């Protein structure tokens, strides 16, 4: 959980620092499509922003499954959480390259996500059937 929090914080700092470089003022989340066609920095900013936002969209469910699965399966949960983090790092590297299709480099991170979900479901099943 700590490594993933550091990762999300890192992604947020990349957005903040590149916001200044690309000159995308707050409160705008993204540069619009017309700006991106004429300014590559704005396009790259949008890539950074999308990586961060996409990571945040699934972060709460990741943390919950990591926590619940970790109660019963701490070693497996740590391994699956590490796979998720590595997947997010490769997703960041691919997406922020300026070629969003390269985000697929991090697709293997879903193994960690699905694995944690499976362990959580197994734990819930065991609780229900043990009564």
N, CA and C atoms as an extended XYZ file, in Angstrom:
393
Properties=species:S:1:pos:R:3:atomname:S:1:resname:S:1:resid:I:1 pbc="F F F"
N         0.833       -1.198        0.000 N   UNK     1
C         0.000        0.000        0.000 CA  UNK     1
C         0.873        1.256        0.000 C   UNK     1
N         1.990        1.193        0.701 N   UNK     2
C         2.865        2.363        0.754 CA  UNK     2
C         3.485        2.626       -0.616 C   UNK     2
N         3.944        1.573       -1.277 N   UNK     3
C         4.551        1.751       -2.601 CA  UNK     3
C         3.540        2.323       -3.589 C   UNK     3
N         2.302        1.861       -3.522 N   UNK     4
C         1.293        2.368       -4.452 CA  UNK     4
C         0.939        3.821       -4.156 C   UNK     4
N         0.953        4.196       -2.888 N   UNK     5
C         0.697        5.593       -2.530 CA  UNK     5
C         1.832        6.488       -3.024 C   UNK     5
N         3.057        6.012       -2.906 N   UNK     6
C         4.208        6.757       -3.435 CA  UNK     6
C         4.074        6.886       -4.955 C   UNK     6
N         3.658        5.821       -5.609 N   UNK     7
C         3.476        5.847       -7.061 CA  UNK     7
C         2.422        6.877       -7.469 C   UNK     7
N         1.276        6.876       -6.810 N   UNK     8
C         0.209        7.829       -7.141 CA  UNK     8
C         0.681        9.264       -6.885 C   UNK     8
N         1.432        9.456       -5.819 N   UNK     9
C         1.981       10.787       -5.528 CA  UNK     9
C         2.964       11.212       -6.614 C   UNK     9
N         3.809       10.295       -7.040 N   UNK    10
C         4.749       10.585       -8.131 CA  UNK    10
C         3.994       11.002       -9.392 C   UNK    10
N         2.954       10.250       -9.740 N   UNK    11
C         2.181       10.584      -10.944 CA  UNK    11
C         1.555       11.974      -10.819 C   UNK    11
N         1.082       12.310       -9.637 N   UNK    12
C         0.514       13.639       -9.408 CA  UNK    12
C         1.544       14.740       -9.554 C   UNK    12
N         2.760       14.488       -9.087 N   UNK    13
C         3.805       15.515       -9.225 CA  UNK    13
C         4.207       15.696      -10.680 C   UNK    13
N         4.154       14.610      -11.467 N   UNK    14
C         4.456       14.734      -12.898 CA  UNK    14
C         3.423       15.640      -13.577 C   UNK    14
N         2.154       15.472      -13.217 N   UNK    15
C         1.098       16.317      -13.787 CA  UNK    15
C         1.325       17.770      -13.382 C   UNK    15
N         1.576       17.989      -12.104 N   UNK    16
C         1.764       19.363      -11.618 CA  UNK    16
C         2.948       20.050      -12.277 C   UNK    16
N         4.068       19.347      -12.369 N   UNK    17
C         5.254       19.984      -12.949 CA  UNK    17
C         5.087       20.209      -14.455 C   UNK    17
N         4.469       19.265      -15.144 N   UNK    18
C         4.313       19.435      -16.595 CA  UNK    18
C         3.197       20.421      -16.934 C   UNK    18
N         2.291       20.646      -16.001 N   UNK    19
C         1.254       21.673      -16.197 CA  UNK    19
C         1.915       23.028      -16.438 C   UNK    19
N         2.961       23.316      -15.676 N   UNK    20
C         3.676       24.588      -15.841 CA  UNK    20
C         4.407       24.636      -17.177 C   UNK    20
N         5.048       23.542      -17.548 N   UNK    21
C         5.785       23.485      -18.815 CA  UNK    21
C         4.835       23.702      -19.998 C   UNK    21
N         3.679       23.027      -19.948 N   UNK    22
C         2.727       23.102      -21.053 CA  UNK    22
C         1.835       24.338      -20.985 C   UNK    22
N         1.900       25.044      -19.873 N   UNK    23
C         1.099       26.251      -19.653 CA  UNK    23
C        -0.404       25.965      -19.792 C   UNK    23
N        -0.837       24.941      -19.054 N   UNK    24
C        -2.263       24.630      -18.945 CA  UNK    24
C        -2.699       25.141      -17.580 C   UNK    24
N        -3.459       26.231      -17.554 N   UNK    25
C        -3.799       26.846      -16.264 CA  UNK    25
C        -4.862       26.053      -15.498 C   UNK    25
N        -4.778       26.157      -14.190 N   UNK    26
C        -5.856       25.626      -13.355 CA  UNK    26
C        -7.060       26.520      -13.530 C   UNK    26
N        -8.249       26.059      -13.466 N   UNK    27
C        -8.735       24.754      -13.018 CA  UNK    27
C        -8.944       23.762      -14.157 C   UNK    27
N        -8.412       23.997      -15.339 N   UNK    28
C        -8.632       23.105      -16.469 CA  UNK    28
C        -7.871       21.798      -16.265 C   UNK    28
N        -8.582       20.678      -16.412 N   UNK    29
C        -7.941       19.372      -16.252 CA  UNK    29
C        -7.089       19.012      -17.458 C   UNK    29
N        -7.532       19.395      -18.638 N   UNK    30
C        -6.854       19.035      -19.881 CA  UNK    30
C        -6.742       20.239      -20.796 C   UNK    30
N        -5.771       20.169      -21.707 N   UNK    31
C        -5.736       21.103      -22.829 CA  UNK    31
C        -6.726       20.578      -23.857 C   UNK    31
N        -7.375       21.471      -24.587 N   UNK    32
C        -8.358       20.973      -25.566 CA  UNK    32
C        -7.648       20.451      -26.824 C   UNK    32
N        -8.409       19.747      -27.630 N   UNK    33
C        -7.843       19.061      -28.805 CA  UNK    33
C        -7.174       20.024      -29.771 C   UNK    33
N        -7.761       21.209      -29.960 N   UNK    34
C        -7.175       22.179      -30.887 CA  UNK    34
C        -5.800       22.633      -30.393 C   UNK    34
N        -5.669       22.850      -29.092 N   UNK    35
C        -4.372       23.258      -28.527 CA  UNK    35
C        -3.337       22.151      -28.689 C   UNK    35
N        -3.766       20.917      -28.497 N   UNK    36
C        -2.837       19.784      -28.593 CA  UNK    36
C        -2.297       19.594      -30.006 C   UNK    36
N        -3.095       19.953      -31.009 N   UNK    37
C        -2.640       19.813      -32.393 CA  UNK    37
C        -1.530       20.794      -32.725 C   UNK    37
N        -1.529       21.935      -32.044 N   UNK    38
C        -0.531       22.962      -32.350 CA  UNK    38
C         0.609       23.021      -31.334 C   UNK    38
N         0.434       22.384      -30.183 N   UNK    39
C         1.452       22.444      -29.126 CA  UNK    39
C         1.670       21.046      -28.548 C   UNK    39
N         2.789       20.426      -28.905 N   UNK    40
C         3.080       19.061      -28.466 CA  UNK    40
C         3.187       18.961      -26.942 C   UNK    40
N         3.638       20.008      -26.292 N   UNK    41
C         3.746       19.994      -24.820 CA  UNK    41
C         2.374       19.824      -24.182 C   UNK    41
N         1.377       20.436      -24.754 N   UNK    42
C         0.015       20.298      -24.229 CA  UNK    42
C        -0.485       18.868      -24.426 C   UNK    42
N        -0.119       18.274      -25.554 N   UNK    43
C        -0.496       16.890      -25.819 CA  UNK    43
C         0.132       15.953      -24.784 C   UNK    43
N         1.411       16.150      -24.517 N   UNK    44
C         2.110       15.332      -23.522 CA  UNK    44
C         1.514       15.571      -22.137 C   UNK    44
N         1.175       16.820      -21.820 N   UNK    45
C         0.513       17.098      -20.540 CA  UNK    45
C        -0.759       16.271      -20.412 C   UNK    45
N        -1.563       16.233      -21.466 N   UNK    46
C        -2.795       15.443      -21.433 CA  UNK    46
C        -2.496       13.959      -21.189 C   UNK    46
N        -1.395       13.471      -21.742 N   UNK    47
C        -1.011       12.076      -21.504 CA  UNK    47
C        -0.681       11.854      -20.029 C   UNK    47
N         0.115       12.747      -19.439 N   UNK    48
C         0.426       12.644      -18.008 CA  UNK    48
C        -0.846       12.697      -17.167 C   UNK    48
N        -1.720       13.630      -17.508 N   UNK    49
C        -2.953       13.800      -16.749 CA  UNK    49
C        -3.816       12.547      -16.850 C   UNK    49
N        -3.878       11.953      -18.027 N   UNK    50
C        -4.708       10.763      -18.218 CA  UNK    50
C        -4.166        9.574      -17.438 C   UNK    50
N        -2.838        9.409      -17.412 N   UNK    51
C        -2.237        8.330      -16.620 CA  UNK    51
C        -2.623        8.487      -15.158 C   UNK    51
N        -2.464        9.690      -14.646 N   UNK    52
C        -2.763        9.928      -13.232 CA  UNK    52
C        -4.243        9.713      -12.941 C   UNK    52
N        -5.092       10.261      -13.775 N   UNK    53
C        -6.527       10.137      -13.548 CA  UNK    53
C        -6.982        8.679      -13.673 C   UNK    53
N        -6.482        7.970      -14.664 N   UNK    54
C        -6.853        6.571      -14.832 CA  UNK    54
C        -6.408        5.743      -13.635 C   UNK    54
N        -5.237        6.037      -13.113 N   UNK    55
C        -4.744        5.324      -11.930 CA  UNK    55
C        -5.639        5.602      -10.728 C   UNK    55
N        -6.017        6.867      -10.549 N   UNK    56
C        -6.886        7.218       -9.424 CA  UNK    56
C        -8.271        6.585       -9.538 C   UNK    56
N        -8.748        6.392      -10.762 N   UNK    57
C       -10.081        5.811      -10.958 CA  UNK    57
C       -10.188        4.410      -10.367 C   UNK    57
N        -9.116        3.648      -10.398 N   UNK    58
C        -9.154        2.296       -9.852 CA  UNK    58
C        -8.427        2.124       -8.535 C   UNK    58
N        -7.897        3.221       -8.000 N   UNK    59
C        -7.037        3.124       -6.823 CA  UNK    59
C        -7.792        2.686       -5.570 C   UNK    59
N        -8.991        3.190       -5.370 N   UNK    60
C        -9.719        2.832       -4.141 CA  UNK    60
C       -10.085        1.352       -4.132 C   UNK    60
N       -10.527        0.816       -5.260 N   UNK    61
C       -10.853       -0.617       -5.289 CA  UNK    61
C        -9.593       -1.460       -5.142 C   UNK    61
N        -8.486       -1.006       -5.711 N   UNK    62
C        -7.213       -1.707       -5.536 CA  UNK    62
C        -6.834       -1.751       -4.064 C   UNK    62
N        -6.903       -0.609       -3.386 N   UNK    63
C        -6.520       -0.569       -1.971 CA  UNK    63
C        -7.429       -1.437       -1.110 C   UNK    63
N        -8.736       -1.422       -1.389 N   UNK    64
C        -9.666       -2.245       -0.612 CA  UNK    64
C        -9.382       -3.734       -0.800 C   UNK    64
N        -9.182       -4.159       -2.030 N   UNK    65
C        -8.899       -5.580       -2.249 CA  UNK    65
C        -7.530       -5.955       -1.678 C   UNK    65
N        -6.579       -5.053       -1.760 N   UNK    66
C        -5.263       -5.305       -1.163 CA  UNK    66
C        -5.392       -5.485        0.347 C   UNK    66
N        -6.181       -4.630        0.966 N   UNK    67
C        -6.356       -4.703        2.422 CA  UNK    67
C        -7.086       -5.985        2.824 C   UNK    67
N        -8.229       -6.254        2.193 N   UNK    68
C        -9.007       -7.427        2.593 CA  UNK    68
C        -8.282       -8.734        2.268 C   UNK    68
N        -7.730       -8.837        1.077 N   UNK    69
C        -7.003      -10.055        0.720 CA  UNK    69
C        -5.766      -10.222        1.599 C   UNK    69
N        -5.147       -9.111        1.977 N   UNK    70
C        -3.955       -9.154        2.804 CA  UNK    70
C        -4.197       -9.674        4.208 C   UNK    70
N        -5.433       -9.597        4.673 N   UNK    71
C        -5.755      -10.131        6.001 CA  UNK    71
C        -5.571      -11.642        6.045 C   UNK    71
N        -5.945      -12.314        4.979 N   UNK    72
C        -5.879      -13.777        4.924 CA  UNK    72
C        -4.662      -14.280        4.142 C   UNK    72
N        -4.255      -13.537        3.133 N   UNK    73
C        -3.175      -13.969        2.235 CA  UNK    73
C        -2.137      -12.858        2.085 C   UNK    73
N        -1.368      -12.570        3.140 N   UNK    74
C        -0.465      -11.407        3.083 CA  UNK    74
C         0.644      -11.502        2.032 C   UNK    74
N         1.235      -12.658        1.868 N   UNK    75
C         2.348      -12.783        0.913 CA  UNK    75
C         1.830      -12.692       -0.522 C   UNK    75
N         0.765      -13.420       -0.814 N   UNK    76
C         0.190      -13.376       -2.160 CA  UNK    76
C        -0.314      -11.969       -2.483 C   UNK    76
N        -0.903      -11.317       -1.498 N   UNK    77
C        -1.412       -9.957       -1.717 CA  UNK    77
C        -0.275       -8.985       -1.989 C   UNK    77
N         0.815       -9.136       -1.253 N   UNK    78
C         1.972       -8.264       -1.491 CA  UNK    78
C         2.526       -8.483       -2.901 C   UNK    78
N         2.598       -9.728       -3.331 N   UNK    79
C         3.103      -10.033       -4.677 CA  UNK    79
C         2.168       -9.464       -5.743 C   UNK    79
N         0.866       -9.658       -5.568 N   UNK    80
C        -0.103       -9.142       -6.537 CA  UNK    80
C        -0.132       -7.612       -6.543 C   UNK    80
N         0.019       -7.014       -5.367 N   UNK    81
C         0.091       -5.556       -5.290 CA  UNK    81
C         1.321       -5.026       -6.009 C   UNK    81
N         2.416       -5.750       -5.909 N   UNK    82
C         3.643       -5.353       -6.616 CA  UNK    82
C         3.461       -5.445       -8.125 C   UNK    82
N         2.759       -6.483       -8.574 N   UNK    83
C         2.479       -6.616      -10.008 CA  UNK    83
C         1.630       -5.449      -10.486 C   UNK    83
N         0.624       -5.062       -9.686 N   UNK    84
C        -0.217       -3.914      -10.041 CA  UNK    84
C         0.634       -2.656      -10.160 C   UNK    84
N         1.513       -2.424       -9.172 N   UNK    85
C         2.375       -1.227       -9.201 CA  UNK    85
C         3.293       -1.232      -10.420 C   UNK    85
N         3.912       -2.361      -10.706 N   UNK    86
C         4.782       -2.436      -11.883 CA  UNK    86
C         3.997       -2.194      -13.166 C   UNK    86
N         2.805       -2.726      -13.227 N   UNK    87
C         1.957       -2.487      -14.386 CA  UNK    87
C         1.649       -1.015      -14.565 C   UNK    87
N         1.378       -0.333      -13.473 N   UNK    88
C         1.097        1.113      -13.530 CA  UNK    88
C         2.333        1.886      -13.975 C   UNK    88
N         3.507        1.453      -13.551 N   UNK    89
C         4.744        2.125      -13.964 CA  UNK    89
C         4.940        1.975      -15.478 C   UNK    89
N         4.736        0.772      -15.986 N   UNK    90
C         4.874        0.558      -17.427 CA  UNK    90
C         3.771        1.267      -18.205 C   UNK    90
N         2.594        1.349      -17.623 N   UNK    91
C         1.495        2.112      -18.234 CA  UNK    91
C         1.908        3.580      -18.357 C   UNK    91
N         2.485        4.116      -17.287 N   UNK    92
C         2.971        5.502      -17.280 CA  UNK    92
C         4.051        5.710      -18.352 C   UNK    92
N         5.008        4.814      -18.396 N   UNK    93
C         6.099        4.950      -19.367 CA  UNK    93
C         5.547        4.936      -20.799 C   UNK    93
N         4.654        4.006      -21.067 N   UNK    94
C         4.097        3.902      -22.407 CA  UNK    94
C         3.224        5.088      -22.786 C   UNK    94
N         2.322        5.456      -21.911 N   UNK    95
C         1.371        6.535      -22.223 CA  UNK    95
C         2.080        7.874      -22.342 C   UNK    95
N         2.998        8.153      -21.426 N   UNK    96
C         3.660        9.460      -21.423 CA  UNK    96
C         4.703        9.599      -22.526 C   UNK    96
N         4.896        8.546      -23.319 N   UNK    97
C         5.828        8.624      -24.443 CA  UNK    97
C         5.291        9.513      -25.563 C   UNK    97
N         4.007        9.853      -25.475 N   UNK    98
C         3.384       10.633      -26.538 CA  UNK    98
C         2.653        9.756      -27.534 C   UNK    98
N         2.738        8.462      -27.339 N   UNK    99
C         2.003        7.492      -28.165 CA  UNK    99
C         1.094        6.699      -27.223 C   UNK    99
N        -0.123        7.202      -26.988 N   UNK   100
C        -1.001        6.566      -26.007 CA  UNK   100
C        -1.228        5.070      -26.205 C   UNK   100
N        -1.107        4.572      -27.420 N   UNK   101
C        -1.295        3.131      -27.636 CA  UNK   101
C        -0.230        2.307      -26.908 C   UNK   101
N         0.891        2.931      -26.586 N   UNK   102
C         1.964        2.227      -25.880 CA  UNK   102
C         1.627        1.984      -24.411 C   UNK   102
N         0.483        2.498      -23.965 N   UNK   103
C         0.064        2.259      -22.583 CA  UNK   103
C        -0.149        0.774      -22.322 C   UNK   103
N        -0.340        0.022      -23.405 N   UNK   104
C        -0.554       -1.420      -23.279 CA  UNK   104
C         0.646       -2.138      -22.673 C   UNK   104
N         1.795       -1.461      -22.605 N   UNK   105
C         2.966       -2.042      -21.941 CA  UNK   105
C         2.637       -2.436      -20.506 C   UNK   105
N         1.703       -1.728      -19.899 N   UNK   106
C         1.353       -1.992      -18.500 CA  UNK   106
C         0.145       -2.864      -18.301 C   UNK   106
N        -0.357       -3.461      -19.360 N   UNK   107
C        -1.578       -4.265      -19.252 CA  UNK   107
C        -1.427       -5.435      -18.279 C   UNK   107
N        -0.205       -5.933      -18.119 N   UNK   108
C         0.003       -7.061      -17.207 CA  UNK   108
C        -0.353       -6.701      -15.760 C   UNK   108
N        -0.438       -5.424      -15.444 N   UNK   109
C        -0.820       -5.006      -14.092 CA  UNK   109
C        -2.201       -5.485      -13.703 C   UNK   109
N        -3.045       -5.762      -14.706 N   UNK   110
C        -4.384       -6.276      -14.405 CA  UNK   110
C        -4.330       -7.661      -13.775 C   UNK   110
N        -3.235       -8.376      -13.960 N   UNK   111
C        -3.067       -9.672      -13.292 CA  UNK   111
C        -3.117       -9.470      -11.781 C   UNK   111
N        -2.419       -8.438      -11.304 N   UNK   112
C        -2.445       -8.136       -9.879 CA  UNK   112
C        -3.828       -7.738       -9.401 C   UNK   112
N        -4.490       -6.926      -10.198 N   UNK   113
C        -5.829       -6.444       -9.857 CA  UNK   113
C        -6.834       -7.595       -9.782 C   UNK   113
N        -6.849       -8.434      -10.794 N   UNK   114
C        -7.778       -9.565      -10.833 CA  UNK   114
C        -7.417      -10.589       -9.755 C   UNK   114
N        -6.138      -10.789       -9.543 N   UNK   115
C        -5.697      -11.710       -8.490 CA  UNK   115
C        -6.158      -11.273       -7.117 C   UNK   115
N        -6.030       -9.980       -6.817 N   UNK   116
C        -6.497       -9.457       -5.529 CA  UNK   116
C        -8.007       -9.593       -5.392 C   UNK   116
N        -8.714       -9.351       -6.471 N   UNK   117
C       -10.165       -9.514       -6.461 CA  UNK   117
C       -10.540      -10.973       -6.200 C   UNK   117
N        -9.814      -11.872       -6.831 N   UNK   118
C       -10.059      -13.300       -6.625 CA  UNK   118
C        -9.794      -13.730       -5.193 C   UNK   118
N        -8.697      -13.265       -4.609 N   UNK   119
C        -8.403      -13.604       -3.214 CA  UNK   119
C        -9.446      -13.039       -2.265 C   UNK   119
N        -9.906      -11.827       -2.552 N   UNK   120
C       -10.947      -11.220       -1.719 CA  UNK   120
C       -12.244      -12.010       -1.830 C   UNK   120
N       -12.593      -12.420       -3.044 N   UNK   121
C       -13.796      -13.227       -3.248 CA  UNK   121
C       -13.670      -14.572       -2.536 C   UNK   121
N       -12.502      -15.186       -2.598 N   UNK   122
C       -12.279      -16.473       -1.911 CA  UNK   122
C       -12.444      -16.297       -0.419 C   UNK   122
N       -11.890      -15.222        0.108 N   UNK   123
C       -12.007      -14.953        1.541 CA  UNK   123
C       -13.476      -14.769        1.934 C   UNK   123
N       -14.232      -14.024        1.130 N   UNK   124
C       -15.656      -13.810        1.406 CA  UNK   124
C       -16.416      -15.130        1.319 C   UNK   124
N       -16.112      -15.936        0.297 N   UNK   125
C       -16.758      -17.243        0.142 CA  UNK   125
C       -16.481      -18.119        1.366 C   UNK   125
N       -15.238      -18.157        1.799 N   UNK   126
C       -14.873      -18.959        2.972 CA  UNK   126
C       -15.610      -18.481        4.223 C   UNK   126
N       -15.784      -17.173        4.377 N   UNK   127
C       -16.516      -16.649        5.525 CA  UNK   127
C       -17.982      -17.056        5.501 C   UNK   127
N       -18.566      -16.977        4.332 N   UNK   128
C       -19.995      -17.300        4.198 CA  UNK   128
C       -20.245      -18.801        4.403 C   UNK   128
N       -19.380      -19.622        3.862 N   UNK   129
C       -19.608      -21.067        3.928 CA  UNK   129
C       -19.137      -21.696        5.234 C   UNK   129
N       -18.385      -20.967        6.041 N   UNK   130
C       -17.893      -21.535        7.308 CA  UNK   130
C       -18.938      -21.486        8.416 C   UNK   130
N       -19.996      -20.735        8.205 N   UNK   131
C       -21.012      -20.596        9.271 CA  UNK   131
C       -21.973      -21.743        9.304 C   UNK   131
